[in-house]
Coordinates of C-alpha atoms in Angstrom, one line a residue:
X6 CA 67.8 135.2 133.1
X7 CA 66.8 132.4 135.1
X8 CA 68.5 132.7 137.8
X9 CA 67.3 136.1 138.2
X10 CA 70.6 137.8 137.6
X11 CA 70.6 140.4 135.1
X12 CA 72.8 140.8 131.8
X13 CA 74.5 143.2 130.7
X14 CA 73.5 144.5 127.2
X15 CA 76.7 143.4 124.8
X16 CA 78.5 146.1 124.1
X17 CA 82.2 145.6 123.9
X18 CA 83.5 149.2 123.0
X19 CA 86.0 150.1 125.7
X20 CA 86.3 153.6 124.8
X21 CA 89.4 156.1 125.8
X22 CA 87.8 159.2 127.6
X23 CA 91.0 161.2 125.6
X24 CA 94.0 159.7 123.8
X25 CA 95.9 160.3 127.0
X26 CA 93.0 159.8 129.4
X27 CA 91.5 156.6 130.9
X28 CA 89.7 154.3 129.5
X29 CA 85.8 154.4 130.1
X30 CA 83.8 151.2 129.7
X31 CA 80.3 152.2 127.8
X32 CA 78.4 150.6 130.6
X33 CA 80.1 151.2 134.2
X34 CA 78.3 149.1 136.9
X35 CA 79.1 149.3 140.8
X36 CA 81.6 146.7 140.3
X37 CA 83.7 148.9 138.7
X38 CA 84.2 150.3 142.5
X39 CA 85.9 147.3 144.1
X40 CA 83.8 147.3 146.7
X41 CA 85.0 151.0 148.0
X42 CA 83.2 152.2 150.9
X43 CA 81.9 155.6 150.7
X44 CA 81.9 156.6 154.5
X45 CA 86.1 156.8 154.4
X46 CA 86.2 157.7 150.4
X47 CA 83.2 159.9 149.8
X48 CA 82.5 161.1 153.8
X49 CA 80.5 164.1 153.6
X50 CA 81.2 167.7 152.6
X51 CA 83.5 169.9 154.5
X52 CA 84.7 166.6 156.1
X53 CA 87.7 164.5 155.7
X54 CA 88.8 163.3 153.0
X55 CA 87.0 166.2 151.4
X56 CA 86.1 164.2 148.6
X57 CA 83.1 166.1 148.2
X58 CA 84.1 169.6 149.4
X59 CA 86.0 171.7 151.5
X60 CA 83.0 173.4 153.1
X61 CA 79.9 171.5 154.2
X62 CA 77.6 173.8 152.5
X63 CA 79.9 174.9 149.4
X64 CA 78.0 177.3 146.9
X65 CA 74.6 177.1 149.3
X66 CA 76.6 179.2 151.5
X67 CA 78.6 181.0 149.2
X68 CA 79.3 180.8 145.5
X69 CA 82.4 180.8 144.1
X70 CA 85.1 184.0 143.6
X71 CA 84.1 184.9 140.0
X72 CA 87.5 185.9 138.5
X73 CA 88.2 187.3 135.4
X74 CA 92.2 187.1 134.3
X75 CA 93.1 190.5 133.0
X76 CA 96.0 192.9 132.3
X77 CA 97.6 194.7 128.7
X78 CA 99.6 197.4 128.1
X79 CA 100.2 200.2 130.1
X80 CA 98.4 200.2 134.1
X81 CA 96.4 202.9 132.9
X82 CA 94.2 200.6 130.6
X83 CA 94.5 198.2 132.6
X84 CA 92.8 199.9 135.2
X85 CA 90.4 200.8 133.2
X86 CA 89.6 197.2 132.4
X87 CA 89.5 196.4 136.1
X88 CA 87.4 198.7 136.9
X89 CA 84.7 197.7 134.7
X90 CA 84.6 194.1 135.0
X91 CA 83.9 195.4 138.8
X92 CA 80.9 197.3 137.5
X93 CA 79.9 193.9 135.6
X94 CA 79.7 192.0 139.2
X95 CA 83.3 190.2 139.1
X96 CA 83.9 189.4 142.8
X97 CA 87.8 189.4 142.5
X98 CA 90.8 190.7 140.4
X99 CA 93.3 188.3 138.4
X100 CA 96.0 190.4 136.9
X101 CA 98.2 189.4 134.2
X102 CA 101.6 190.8 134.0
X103 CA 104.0 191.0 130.7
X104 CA 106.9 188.9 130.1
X105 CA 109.4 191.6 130.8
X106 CA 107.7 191.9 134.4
X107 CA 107.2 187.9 135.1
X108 CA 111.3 187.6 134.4
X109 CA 112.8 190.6 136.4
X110 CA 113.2 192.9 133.5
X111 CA 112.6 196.8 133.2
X112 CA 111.0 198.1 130.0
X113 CA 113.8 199.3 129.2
X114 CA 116.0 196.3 128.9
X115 CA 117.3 195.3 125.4
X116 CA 115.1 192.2 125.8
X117 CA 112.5 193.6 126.6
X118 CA 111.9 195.6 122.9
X119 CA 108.8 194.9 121.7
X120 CA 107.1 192.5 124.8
X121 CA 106.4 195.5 126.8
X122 CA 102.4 195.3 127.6
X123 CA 101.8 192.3 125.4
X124 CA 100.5 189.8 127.3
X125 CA 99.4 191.1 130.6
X126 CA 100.6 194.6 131.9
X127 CA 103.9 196.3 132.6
X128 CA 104.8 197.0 135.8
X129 CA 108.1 198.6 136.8
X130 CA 107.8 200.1 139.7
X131 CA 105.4 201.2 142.7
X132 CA 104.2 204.5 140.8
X133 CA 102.6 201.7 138.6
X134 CA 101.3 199.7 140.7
X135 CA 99.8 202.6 142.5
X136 CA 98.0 203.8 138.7
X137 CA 97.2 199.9 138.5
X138 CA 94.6 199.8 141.6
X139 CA 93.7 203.6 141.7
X140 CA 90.2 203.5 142.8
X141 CA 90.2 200.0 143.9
X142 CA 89.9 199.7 148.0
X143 CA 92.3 196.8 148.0
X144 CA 90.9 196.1 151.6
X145 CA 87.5 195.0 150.0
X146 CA 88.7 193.3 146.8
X147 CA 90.4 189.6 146.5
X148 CA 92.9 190.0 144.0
X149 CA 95.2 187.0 142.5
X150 CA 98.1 187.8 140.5
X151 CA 99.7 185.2 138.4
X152 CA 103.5 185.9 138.8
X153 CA 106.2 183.4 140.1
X154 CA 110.0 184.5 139.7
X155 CA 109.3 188.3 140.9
X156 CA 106.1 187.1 143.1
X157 CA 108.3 188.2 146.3
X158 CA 108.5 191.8 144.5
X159 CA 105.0 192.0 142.9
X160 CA 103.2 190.9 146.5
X161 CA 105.6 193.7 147.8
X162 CA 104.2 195.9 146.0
X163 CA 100.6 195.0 146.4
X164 CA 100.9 195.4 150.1
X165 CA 102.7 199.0 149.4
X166 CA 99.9 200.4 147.5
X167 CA 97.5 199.1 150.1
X168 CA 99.6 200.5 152.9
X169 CA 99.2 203.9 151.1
X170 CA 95.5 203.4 151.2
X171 CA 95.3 203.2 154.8
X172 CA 94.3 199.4 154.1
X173 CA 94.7 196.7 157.3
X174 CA 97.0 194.5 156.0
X175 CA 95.7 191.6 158.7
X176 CA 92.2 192.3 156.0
X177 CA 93.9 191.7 152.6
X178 CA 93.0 188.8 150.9
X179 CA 93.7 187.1 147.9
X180 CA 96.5 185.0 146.3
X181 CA 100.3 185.4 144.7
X182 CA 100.8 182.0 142.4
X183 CA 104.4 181.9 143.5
X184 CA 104.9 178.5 141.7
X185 CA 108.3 178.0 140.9
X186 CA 108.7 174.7 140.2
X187 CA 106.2 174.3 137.5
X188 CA 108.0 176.7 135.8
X189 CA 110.9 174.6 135.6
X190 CA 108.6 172.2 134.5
X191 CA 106.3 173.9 131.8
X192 CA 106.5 177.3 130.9
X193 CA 109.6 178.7 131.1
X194 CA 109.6 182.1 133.0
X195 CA 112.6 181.4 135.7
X196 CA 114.9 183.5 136.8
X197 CA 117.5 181.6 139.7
X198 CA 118.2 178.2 140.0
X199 CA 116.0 175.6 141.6
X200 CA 117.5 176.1 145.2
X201 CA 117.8 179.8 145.7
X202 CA 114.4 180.2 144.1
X203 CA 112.8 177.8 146.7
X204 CA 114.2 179.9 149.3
X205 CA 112.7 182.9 147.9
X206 CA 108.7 180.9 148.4
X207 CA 109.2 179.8 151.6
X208 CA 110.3 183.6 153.0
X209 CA 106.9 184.5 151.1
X210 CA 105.1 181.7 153.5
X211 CA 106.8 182.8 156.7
X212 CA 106.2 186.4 155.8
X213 CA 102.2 186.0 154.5
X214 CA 102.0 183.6 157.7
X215 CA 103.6 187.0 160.2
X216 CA 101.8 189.9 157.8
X217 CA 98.9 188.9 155.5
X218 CA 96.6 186.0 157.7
X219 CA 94.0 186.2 155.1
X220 CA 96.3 185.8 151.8
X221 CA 97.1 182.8 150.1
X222 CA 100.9 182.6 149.9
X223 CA 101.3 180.3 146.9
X224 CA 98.9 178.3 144.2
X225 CA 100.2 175.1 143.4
X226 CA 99.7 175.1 139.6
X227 CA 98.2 172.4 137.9
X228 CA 96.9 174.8 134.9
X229 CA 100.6 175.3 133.1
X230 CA 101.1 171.4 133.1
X231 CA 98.0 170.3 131.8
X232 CA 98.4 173.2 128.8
X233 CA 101.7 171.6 127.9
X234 CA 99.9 168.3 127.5
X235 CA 100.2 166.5 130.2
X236 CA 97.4 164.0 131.0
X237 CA 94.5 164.6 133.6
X238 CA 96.3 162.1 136.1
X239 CA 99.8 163.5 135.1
X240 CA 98.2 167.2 135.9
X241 CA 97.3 165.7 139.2
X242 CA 100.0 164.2 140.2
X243 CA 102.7 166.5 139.1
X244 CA 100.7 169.6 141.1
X245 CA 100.8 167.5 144.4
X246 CA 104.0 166.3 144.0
X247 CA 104.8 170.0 143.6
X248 CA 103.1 170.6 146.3
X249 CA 104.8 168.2 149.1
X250 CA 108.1 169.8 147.2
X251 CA 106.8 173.2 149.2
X252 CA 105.8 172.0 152.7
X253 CA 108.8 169.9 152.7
X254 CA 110.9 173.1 152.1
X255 CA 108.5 175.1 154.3
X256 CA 109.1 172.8 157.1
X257 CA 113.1 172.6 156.5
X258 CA 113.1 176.1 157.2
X259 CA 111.6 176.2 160.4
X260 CA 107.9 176.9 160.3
X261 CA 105.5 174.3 161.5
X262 CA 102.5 172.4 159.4
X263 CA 99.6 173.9 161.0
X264 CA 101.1 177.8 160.8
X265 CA 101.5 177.7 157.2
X266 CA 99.5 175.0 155.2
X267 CA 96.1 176.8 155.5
X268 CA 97.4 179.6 153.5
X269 CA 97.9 176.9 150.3
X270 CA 96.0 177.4 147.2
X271 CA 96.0 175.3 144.0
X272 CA 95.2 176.2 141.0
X273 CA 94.2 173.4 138.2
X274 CA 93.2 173.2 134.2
X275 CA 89.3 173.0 133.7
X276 CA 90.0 170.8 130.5
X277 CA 87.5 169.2 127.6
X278 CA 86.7 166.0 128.9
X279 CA 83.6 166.5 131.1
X280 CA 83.3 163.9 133.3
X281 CA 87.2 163.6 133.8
X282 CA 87.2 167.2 134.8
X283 CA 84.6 167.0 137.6
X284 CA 86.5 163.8 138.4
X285 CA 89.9 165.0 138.9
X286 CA 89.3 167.9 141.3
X287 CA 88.0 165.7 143.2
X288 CA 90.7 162.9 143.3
X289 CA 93.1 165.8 143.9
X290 CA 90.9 166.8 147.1
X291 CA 91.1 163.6 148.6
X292 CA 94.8 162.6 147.7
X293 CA 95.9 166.0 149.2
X294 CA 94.1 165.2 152.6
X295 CA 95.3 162.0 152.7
X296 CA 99.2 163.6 151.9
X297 CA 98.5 165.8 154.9
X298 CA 97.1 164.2 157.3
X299 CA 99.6 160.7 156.8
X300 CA 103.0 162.2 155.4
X301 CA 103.1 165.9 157.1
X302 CA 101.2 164.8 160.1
X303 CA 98.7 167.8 160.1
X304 CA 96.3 168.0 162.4
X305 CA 94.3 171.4 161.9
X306 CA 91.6 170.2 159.0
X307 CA 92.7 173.4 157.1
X308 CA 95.8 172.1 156.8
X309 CA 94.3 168.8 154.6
X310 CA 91.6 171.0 152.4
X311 CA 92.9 171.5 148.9
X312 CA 91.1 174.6 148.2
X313 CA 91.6 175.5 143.9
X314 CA 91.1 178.2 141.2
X315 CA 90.0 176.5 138.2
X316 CA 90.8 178.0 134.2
X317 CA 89.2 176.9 131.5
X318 CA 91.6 175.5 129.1
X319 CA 93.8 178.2 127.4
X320 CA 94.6 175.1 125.1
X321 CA 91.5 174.0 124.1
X322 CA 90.5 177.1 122.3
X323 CA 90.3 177.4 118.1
X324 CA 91.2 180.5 116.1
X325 CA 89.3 178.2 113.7
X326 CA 85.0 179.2 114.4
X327 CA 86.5 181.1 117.5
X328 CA 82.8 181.3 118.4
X329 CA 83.0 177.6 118.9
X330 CA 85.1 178.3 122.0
X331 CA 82.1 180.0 124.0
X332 CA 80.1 176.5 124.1
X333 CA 84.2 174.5 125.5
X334 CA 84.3 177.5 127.7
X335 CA 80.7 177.0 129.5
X336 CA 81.4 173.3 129.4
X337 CA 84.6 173.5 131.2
X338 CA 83.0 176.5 133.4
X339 CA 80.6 173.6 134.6
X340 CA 82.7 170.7 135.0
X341 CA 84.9 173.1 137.5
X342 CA 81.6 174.0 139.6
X343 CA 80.5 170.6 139.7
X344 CA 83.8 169.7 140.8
X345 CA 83.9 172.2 143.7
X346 CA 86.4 175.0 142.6
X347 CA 86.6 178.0 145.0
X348 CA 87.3 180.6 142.5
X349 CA 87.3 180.4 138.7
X350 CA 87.9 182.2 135.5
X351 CA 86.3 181.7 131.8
X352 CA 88.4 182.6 129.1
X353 CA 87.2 184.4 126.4
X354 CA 86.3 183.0 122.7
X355 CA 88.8 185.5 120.9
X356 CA 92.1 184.2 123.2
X357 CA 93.5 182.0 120.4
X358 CA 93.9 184.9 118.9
X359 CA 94.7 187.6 120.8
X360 CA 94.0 189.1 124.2
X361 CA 90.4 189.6 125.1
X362 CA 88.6 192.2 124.0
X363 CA 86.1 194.0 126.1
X364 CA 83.1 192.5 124.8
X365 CA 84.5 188.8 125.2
X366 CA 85.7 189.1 127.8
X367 CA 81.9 190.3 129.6
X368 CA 80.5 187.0 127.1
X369 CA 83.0 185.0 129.5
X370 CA 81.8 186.2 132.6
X371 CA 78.3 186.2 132.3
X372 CA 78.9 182.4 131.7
X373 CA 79.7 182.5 135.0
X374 CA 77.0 184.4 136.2
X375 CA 74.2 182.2 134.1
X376 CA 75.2 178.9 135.4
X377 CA 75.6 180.3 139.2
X378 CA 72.3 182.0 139.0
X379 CA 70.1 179.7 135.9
X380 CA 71.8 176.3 135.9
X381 CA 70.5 175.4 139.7
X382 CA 73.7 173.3 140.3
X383 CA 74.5 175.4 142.8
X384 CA 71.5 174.1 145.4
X385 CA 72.6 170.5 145.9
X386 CA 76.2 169.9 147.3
X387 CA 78.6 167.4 145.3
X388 CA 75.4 166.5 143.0
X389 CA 77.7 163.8 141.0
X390 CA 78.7 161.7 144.2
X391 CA 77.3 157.8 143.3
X392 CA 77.7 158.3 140.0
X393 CA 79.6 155.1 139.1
X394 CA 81.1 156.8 136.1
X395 CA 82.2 159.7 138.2
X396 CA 83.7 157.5 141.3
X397 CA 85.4 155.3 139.3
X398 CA 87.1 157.6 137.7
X399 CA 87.6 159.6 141.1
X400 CA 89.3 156.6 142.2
X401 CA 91.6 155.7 139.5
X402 CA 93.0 159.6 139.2
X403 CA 93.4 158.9 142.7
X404 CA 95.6 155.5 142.2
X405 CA 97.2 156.6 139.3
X406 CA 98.9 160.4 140.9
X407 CA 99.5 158.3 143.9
X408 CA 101.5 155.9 141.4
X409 CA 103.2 158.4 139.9
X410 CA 104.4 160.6 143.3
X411 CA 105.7 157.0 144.8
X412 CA 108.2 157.5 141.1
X413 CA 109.0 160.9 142.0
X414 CA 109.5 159.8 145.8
X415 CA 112.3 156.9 144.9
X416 CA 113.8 159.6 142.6
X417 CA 114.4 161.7 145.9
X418 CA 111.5 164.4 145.2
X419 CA 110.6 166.5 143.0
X420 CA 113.2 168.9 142.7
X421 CA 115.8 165.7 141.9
X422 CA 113.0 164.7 139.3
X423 CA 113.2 167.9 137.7
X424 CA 116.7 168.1 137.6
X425 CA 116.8 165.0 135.7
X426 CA 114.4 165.6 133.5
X427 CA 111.7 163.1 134.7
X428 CA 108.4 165.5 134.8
X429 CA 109.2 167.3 131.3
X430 CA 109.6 164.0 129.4
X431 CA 106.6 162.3 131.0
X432 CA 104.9 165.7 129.8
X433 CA 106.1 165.8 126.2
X434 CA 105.4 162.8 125.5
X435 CA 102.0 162.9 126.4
X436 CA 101.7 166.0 124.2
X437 CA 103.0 164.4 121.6
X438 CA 100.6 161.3 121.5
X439 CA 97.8 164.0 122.4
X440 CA 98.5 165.6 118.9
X441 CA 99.3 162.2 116.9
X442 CA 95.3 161.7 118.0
X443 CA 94.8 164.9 116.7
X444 CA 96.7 165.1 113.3
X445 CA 95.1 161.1 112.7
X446 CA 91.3 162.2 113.2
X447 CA 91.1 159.7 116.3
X448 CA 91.0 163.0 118.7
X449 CA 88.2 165.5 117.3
X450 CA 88.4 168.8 117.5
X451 CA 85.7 170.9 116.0
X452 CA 86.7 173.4 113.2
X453 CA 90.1 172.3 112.9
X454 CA 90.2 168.3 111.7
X455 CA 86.2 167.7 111.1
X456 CA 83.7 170.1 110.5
X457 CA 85.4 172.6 109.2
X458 CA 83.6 175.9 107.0
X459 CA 84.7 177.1 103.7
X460 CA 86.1 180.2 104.8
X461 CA 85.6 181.7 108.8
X462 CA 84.2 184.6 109.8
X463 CA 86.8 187.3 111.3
X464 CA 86.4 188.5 114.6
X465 CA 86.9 191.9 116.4
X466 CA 90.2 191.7 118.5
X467 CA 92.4 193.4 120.7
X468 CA 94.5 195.9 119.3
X469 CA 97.8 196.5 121.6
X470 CA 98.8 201.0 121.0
X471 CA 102.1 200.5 119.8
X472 CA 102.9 203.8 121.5
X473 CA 102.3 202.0 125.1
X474 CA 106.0 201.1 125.1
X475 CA 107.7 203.9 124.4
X476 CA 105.4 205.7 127.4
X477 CA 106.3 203.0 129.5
X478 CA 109.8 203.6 129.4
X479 CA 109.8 207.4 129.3
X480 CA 107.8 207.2 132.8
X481 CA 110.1 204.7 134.0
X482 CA 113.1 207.2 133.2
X483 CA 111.4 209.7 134.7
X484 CA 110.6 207.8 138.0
X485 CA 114.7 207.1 138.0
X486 CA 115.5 211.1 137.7
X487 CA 113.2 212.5 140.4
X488 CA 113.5 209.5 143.2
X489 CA 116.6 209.6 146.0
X490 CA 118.8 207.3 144.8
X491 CA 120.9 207.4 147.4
X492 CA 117.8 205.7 149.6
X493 CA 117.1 203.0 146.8
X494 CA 120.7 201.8 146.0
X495 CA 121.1 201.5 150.2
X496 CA 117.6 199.5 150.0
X497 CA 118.9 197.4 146.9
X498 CA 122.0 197.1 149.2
X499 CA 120.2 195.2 151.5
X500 CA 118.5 193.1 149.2
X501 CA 121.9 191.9 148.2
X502 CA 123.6 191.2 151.9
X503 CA 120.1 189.1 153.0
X504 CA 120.0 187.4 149.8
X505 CA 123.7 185.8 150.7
X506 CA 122.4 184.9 154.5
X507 CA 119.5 183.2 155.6
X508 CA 117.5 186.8 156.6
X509 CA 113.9 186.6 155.5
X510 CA 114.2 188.9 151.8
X511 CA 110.9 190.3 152.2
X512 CA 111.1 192.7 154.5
X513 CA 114.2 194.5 152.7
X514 CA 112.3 194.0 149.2
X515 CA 109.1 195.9 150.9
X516 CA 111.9 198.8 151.4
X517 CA 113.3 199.0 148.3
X518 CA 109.6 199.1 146.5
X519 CA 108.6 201.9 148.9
X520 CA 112.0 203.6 147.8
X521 CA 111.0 203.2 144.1
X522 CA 113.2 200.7 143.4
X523 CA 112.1 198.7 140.1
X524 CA 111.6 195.3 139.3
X525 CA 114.4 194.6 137.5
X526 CA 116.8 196.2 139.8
X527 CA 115.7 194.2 142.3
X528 CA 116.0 191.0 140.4
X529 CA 119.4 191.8 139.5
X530 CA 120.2 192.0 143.1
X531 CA 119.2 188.7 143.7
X532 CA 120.4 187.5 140.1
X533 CA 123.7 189.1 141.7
X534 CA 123.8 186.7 144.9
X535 CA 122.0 183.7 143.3
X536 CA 122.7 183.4 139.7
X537 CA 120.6 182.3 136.8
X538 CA 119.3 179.1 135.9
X539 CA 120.5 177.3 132.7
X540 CA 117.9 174.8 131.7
X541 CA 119.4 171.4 130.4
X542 CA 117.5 170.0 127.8
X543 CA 115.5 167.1 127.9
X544 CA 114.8 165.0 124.5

């Protein structure tokens, strides 16, 4: 022009990064930042705000934990799984327990008939979890177990099993999810009411913060929301709000910020949209400092760094062209590196349809391996920062959680908003537009509403022994005959008298695990002296 300005080319789509997302112009220019200064919103790596990374030399130093999220049947396969993604170079364990385990019941319960082993292993007692790591130095591996209601009793007996392998407990690392609240929230598998069941976390913080140094006492999930459809800003916000839910409960009960906050993990959704991915961690990073340092006061910088697992999306996968889900996986696999995750695990292409077979599951974690040793992302620190696509959308993830905890903060937290109701409807609704976008062809997804094949090509699966369940139980009744009874009904006792005072429970549920006790008789003594929590329904 003239003037010597330049012009934009005319282009006047205005396109939605997802249905639920935000929208992206086609062209984004520096203007788009408002003038944001990147010394106090970008800083530099391992620096406050962490915008760009909790360590200053991220995967140059070290790469991330690859994880691969395993457990079926009985501990003895599972085991045997473990032990070979070990052999395939996996750098830590993720274990996945079955339904009966994850809600306090034996496999013997009623309810429990035909769940035992299904979707992640059954665990009843320590003579399992011993089978479970047999041959696995617990001292040398990280190992994350995704388990919430019983997390008091499943870290319990983690540390027994290492305390019979001569193990240093001040060595063990890795992470119990221990994420109540989003359970309330999005998937379901409570046991106590909101209350109770907050007290039962922060004993797990003030016990991790006395015994375990090295372990990670709770991830904040982010993962379970975003698979029930909430948006990436909803995801965000939802997970920190969860989080300030915890240190504020943490810090009713006595312990201090800087003794516990270092030992909290998050644990977020590694979605479709690419850029939005890379963008959200790293909106969460920086909000999180900011929470830290401003609400909470922390001053120790491990207090303010929001250090994540990232999945790839459980949600995202097809049964239709199930292949199709090894190119989302490596996409999403990505996005969470370039984003800065600390740990992360690819799911497999065949978990649409059942659990991962041995095969998929190596296909997932050489995905991994190729972009951490072929992709050469991994030499440059943060290498999207200045992207004006990337920042702006850093910034208005940013603005738009912060938005939505200030809601959750006049409700009176997050615990009030999830007694009303608040968080699930905000959720469900964004599912629901998320699949009107779908079931209209305005949302694409590959193999199901375009591009579909005559007829799709079947795929080897996991096949669950149907005769798993009925081993369970016969070991579990054997376990019963042969222990001292008289030793575990004084431990579950004890269980019972601390769960109706203030006593730290962890202690007494270390006992009653080392005195065979099982997981559901625990549970029961705490479902005894807490109650159960009736979910209200929210239309």
């Amino acid at each position: 022009m003239a003037d010597g300005t330049k012009k934009l080319p005319d282009i006047k789509a205005r396109k939605l990064a997802s249905p639920t997302g935000l929208p992206m112009e086609a062209v984004v220019t520096p203007d788009a930042l408002n003038g944001g200064d990147p010394e106090t919103e970008l800083g530099y790596p391992g620096q406050f705000p962490f915008t760009r990374g909790v360590y200053p030399t991220m995967y140059r130093g070290r790469l991330w934990t690859t994880r691969q999220y395993a457990g079926f049947g009985t501990a003895v396969e599972s085991n045997q799984r473990y032990r070979y993604l070990l052999a395939q170079g996996v750098h830590g364990l993720s274990v996945a327990f079955d339904l009966p385990t994850q809600i306090g019941m034996d496999s013997d319960h009623p309810l429990a008939q035909g769940e035992v082993g299904k979707v992640g292993v059954a665990i009843d007692s320590l003579e399992d979890m011993q089978t479970l790591f047999d041959g696995i130095p617990l001292e040398h591996v990280s190992t994350s177990m995704t388990i919430n209601s019983t997390a008091a009793i499943l870290l319990a007996l983690y540390v027994a099993v290492a305390k019979q392998q001569g193990a240093n407990l001040q060595r063990l690392a890795g992470t119990v999810q221990n994420d109540i609240l989003k359970e309330y929230i999005a998937r379901g598998t409570y046991i106590y009411p909101l209350r109770p069941a907050m007290r039962i976390v922060t004993d797990i913080f003030a016990w991790c913060r006395r015994e375990l140094p090295n372990w990670n006492a709770i991830s904040i999930s982010g993962y379970h929301i975003r698979e029930a459809g909430s948006t990436d800003v909803q995801e965000v916000a939802f997970t920190l709000a969860n989080g300030i839910a915890y240190v504020q409960a943490a810090i009713d009960a006595g312990l201090a910020i800087d003794d516990f906050a270092p030992q909290l993990s998050f644990f977020f959704n590694s979605h479709n949209e690419f850029l939005m991915q890379i963008a959200k961690f790293r909106a969460a990073r920086r909000l999180w400092a900011r929470t830290m340092r401003d609400r909470f006061l922390a001053r120790d910088p491990r207090s303010m760094m929001l250090r994540f697992h990232a999945q790839t999306a459980g949600s995202a996968l097809t049964a239709q062209q199930p292949e199709n889900n090894l190119v989302r996986v490596s996409l999403q696999c990505l996005a969470a590196v370039l984003g800065g995750c600390q740990s992360l695990h690819a799911n497999a292409l065949d978990e649409a349809l059942a659990l991962p077979t041995e095969q998929a599951a190596l296909l997932a974690l050489r995905t991994q391996q190729i972009i951490a040793s072929e992709s050469g992302v991994v030499n440059t620190v943060d290498p999207v920062a200045g992207s004006y696509a990337i920042e702006k959308l850093t910034n208005e993830i940013d603005s738009g959680a912060e938005e939505y905890i200030a809601r959750i903060d006049a409700m009176g937290g997050m615990l009030r908003a999830v007694e009303a109701g608040f968080v699930q409807h905000e959720i469900q609704k964004a599912a629901y537009e998320y699949q009107q976008a779908v079931d209209s062809g305005e949302q694409v997804v590959v193999g199901v509403n375009r591009f579909q094949t005559e007829e799709d090509r079947p795929i080897p699966t996991l096949q669950i022994d149907a005769e798993g369940e009925a081993a369970q139980v016969a070991r579990l009744n054997a376990l019963r005959a042969r222990r001292d009874t008289a030793k575990t009904k004084s431990a579950l006792a004890e269980i019972e008298r601390r769960a109706r005072s203030t006593e730290n429970l962890m202690p007494a549920i270390l006992d009653a695990v080392e005195s065979y006790a099982t997981v559901g008789e625990i549970s029961d003594a705490l479902r005894r002296a807490f109650g159960e929590y009736q979910e209200s329904v929210v239309i």
